[in-house]
């Protein structure tokens, strides 16, 4: 599954990736040109191909992805002391 990035209006319209996402793509994920990511804006997601040129990241949309109306969440939690387990369960299940 491709990495998913949520963009601002300015980044989406200019087809660029800036700020923390730029650092994450270049330094953490070490992505290269032609790697694919999912770009999301305004409740829509698109499969996109990266174009990385000298610290500038642009993307080209390949196709629109179907919207998922439900999602699965896995919550991992260490064992707390005292009554804190009740608090964690209460706030982890609120939508």
Short mmCIF file of the C-alpha atoms (twelve columns), coordinates in Angstrom:
data_MODEL
# 
_entry.id   MODEL 
# 
loop_
_atom_site.group_PDB 
_atom_site.id 
_atom_site.type_symbol 
_atom_site.label_atom_id 
_atom_site.label_alt_id 
_atom_site.label_comp_id 
_atom_site.label_asym_id 
_atom_site.label_seq_id 
_atom_site.Cartn_x 
_atom_site.Cartn_y 
_atom_site.Cartn_z 
_atom_site.pdbx_PDB_model_num 
ATOM 1  C CA . UNK A 1  0.000   0.000  0.000   1 
ATOM 2  C CA . UNK A 2  1.312   3.427  -0.936  1 
ATOM 3  C CA . UNK A 3  2.025   6.145  1.629   1 
ATOM 4  C CA . UNK A 4  -0.867  8.598  2.002   1 
ATOM 5  C CA . UNK A 5  -0.337  12.364 2.256   1 
ATOM 6  C CA . UNK A 6  -2.984  14.997 2.997   1 
ATOM 7  C CA . UNK A 7  -2.284  18.236 1.146   1 
ATOM 8  C CA . UNK A 8  -3.274  21.862 1.511   1 
ATOM 9  C CA . UNK A 9  -5.218  23.620 -1.224  1 
ATOM 10 C CA . UNK A 10 -2.116  25.485 -2.423  1 
ATOM 11 C CA . UNK A 11 0.000   22.322 -2.667  1 
ATOM 12 C CA . UNK A 12 -2.766  20.410 -4.435  1 
ATOM 13 C CA . UNK A 13 -3.378  23.137 -7.031  1 
ATOM 14 C CA . UNK A 14 0.368   23.555 -7.716  1 
ATOM 15 C CA . UNK A 15 0.904   19.777 -7.703  1 
ATOM 16 C CA . UNK A 16 3.788   20.123 -5.257  1 
ATOM 17 C CA . UNK A 17 4.578   18.709 -1.845  1 
ATOM 18 C CA . UNK A 18 6.117   21.007 0.769   1 
ATOM 19 C CA . UNK A 19 6.705   21.344 4.529   1 
ATOM 20 C CA . UNK A 20 6.879   18.278 6.783   1 
ATOM 21 C CA . UNK A 21 5.620   15.950 4.051   1 
ATOM 22 C CA . UNK A 22 8.550   16.959 1.864   1 
ATOM 23 C CA . UNK A 23 11.013  16.121 4.643   1 
ATOM 24 C CA . UNK A 24 9.238   12.814 5.293   1 
ATOM 25 C CA . UNK A 25 9.343   11.773 1.630   1 
ATOM 26 C CA . UNK A 26 12.982  12.764 1.066   1 
ATOM 27 C CA . UNK A 27 14.660  11.915 4.377   1 
ATOM 28 C CA . UNK A 28 12.517  9.354  6.169   1 
ATOM 29 C CA . UNK A 29 11.019  7.296  3.335   1 
ATOM 30 C CA . UNK A 30 13.918  8.012  0.913   1 
ATOM 31 C CA . UNK A 31 11.578  7.976  -2.064  1 
ATOM 32 C CA . UNK A 32 12.804  8.473  -5.600  1 
ATOM 33 C CA . UNK A 33 11.251  9.669  -8.855  1 
ATOM 34 C CA . UNK A 34 8.459   7.371  -10.110 1 
ATOM 35 C CA . UNK A 35 7.579   6.088  -6.622  1 
ATOM 36 C CA . UNK A 36 3.821   6.058  -6.098  1 
ATOM 37 C CA . UNK A 37 1.954   7.711  -3.240  1 
ATOM 38 C CA . UNK A 38 -1.656  8.501  -2.408  1 
ATOM 39 C CA . UNK A 39 -2.447  12.218 -2.410  1 
ATOM 40 C CA . UNK A 40 -5.609  13.339 -0.612  1 
ATOM 41 C CA . UNK A 41 -7.406  16.669 -0.753  1 
ATOM 42 C CA . UNK A 42 -11.024 17.692 -0.180  1 
ATOM 43 C CA . UNK A 43 -12.177 14.176 0.841   1 
ATOM 44 C CA . UNK A 44 -10.799 12.596 -2.383  1 
ATOM 45 C CA . UNK A 45 -7.648  10.517 -2.834  1 
ATOM 46 C CA . UNK A 46 -5.581  9.981  -5.964  1 
ATOM 47 C CA . UNK A 47 -2.836  7.535  -6.820  1 
ATOM 48 C CA . UNK A 48 0.092   9.703  -7.879  1 
ATOM 49 C CA . UNK A 49 3.608   9.365  -9.247  1 
ATOM 50 C CA . UNK A 50 6.429   11.432 -7.753  1 
ATOM 51 C CA . UNK A 51 8.857   13.619 -9.676  1 
ATOM 52 C CA . UNK A 52 11.780  14.656 -7.459  1 
ATOM 53 C CA . UNK A 53 14.129  17.343 -8.832  1 
ATOM 54 C CA . UNK A 54 16.788  18.960 -6.657  1 
ATOM 55 C CA . UNK A 55 14.785  19.212 -3.421  1 
ATOM 56 C CA . UNK A 56 11.508  19.965 -5.233  1 
ATOM 57 C CA . UNK A 57 8.763   17.378 -5.191  1 
ATOM 58 C CA . UNK A 58 5.989   17.388 -7.770  1 
ATOM 59 C CA . UNK A 59 3.362   14.735 -8.342  1 
ATOM 60 C CA . UNK A 60 1.361   13.548 -11.330 1 
ATOM 61 C CA . UNK A 61 -2.073  12.076 -10.653 1 
ATOM 62 C CA . UNK A 62 -2.532  8.632  -12.190 1 
ATOM 63 C CA . UNK A 63 -6.084  7.765  -11.147 1 
ATOM 64 C CA . UNK A 64 -8.768  8.597  -8.628  1 
ATOM 65 C CA . UNK A 65 -9.191  6.086  -5.809  1 
ATOM 66 C CA . UNK A 66 -12.553 4.872  -4.606  1 
ATOM 67 C CA . UNK A 67 -13.830 6.371  -1.400  1 
ATOM 68 C CA . UNK A 68 -13.982 4.094  1.597   1 
ATOM 69 C CA . UNK A 69 -16.822 4.872  3.956   1 
ATOM 70 C CA . UNK A 70 -15.552 2.736  6.799   1 
ATOM 71 C CA . UNK A 71 -12.160 2.013  8.231   1 
ATOM 72 C CA . UNK A 72 -10.534 -0.433 10.595  1 
ATOM 73 C CA . UNK A 73 -8.632  0.817  13.610  1 
ATOM 74 C CA . UNK A 74 -6.242  -1.200 15.712  1 
ATOM 75 C CA . UNK A 75 -5.424  0.396  19.043  1 
ATOM 76 C CA . UNK A 76 -2.337  -0.726 20.915  1 
ATOM 77 C CA . UNK A 77 -2.008  0.315  24.532  1 
ATOM 78 C CA . UNK A 78 0.307   -0.664 27.328  1 
ATOM 79 C CA . UNK A 79 -1.169  -1.857 30.599  1 
ATOM 80 C CA . UNK A 80 -1.937  1.218  32.743  1 
ATOM 81 C CA . UNK A 81 -2.093  1.307  36.532  1 
ATOM 82 C CA . UNK A 82 -5.244  1.804  38.544  1 
ATOM 83 C CA . UNK A 83 -8.464  2.997  36.928  1 
ATOM 84 C CA . UNK A 84 -6.711  4.529  33.909  1 
ATOM 85 C CA . UNK A 85 -7.802  1.561  31.754  1 
ATOM 86 C CA . UNK A 86 -11.421 2.774  32.064  1 
ATOM 87 C CA . UNK A 87 -10.416 6.270  30.909  1 
ATOM 88 C CA . UNK A 88 -8.465  4.907  27.934  1 
ATOM 89 C CA . UNK A 89 -11.381 2.684  26.831  1 
ATOM 90 C CA . UNK A 90 -13.841 5.564  27.239  1 
ATOM 91 C CA . UNK A 91 -11.932 8.048  25.069  1 
ATOM 92 C CA . UNK A 92 -10.535 5.561  22.533  1 
ATOM 93 C CA . UNK A 93 -14.038 4.504  21.467  1 
ATOM 94 C CA . UNK A 94 -15.665 7.928  21.072  1 
ATOM 95 C CA . UNK A 95 -16.302 9.121  17.507  1 
# 
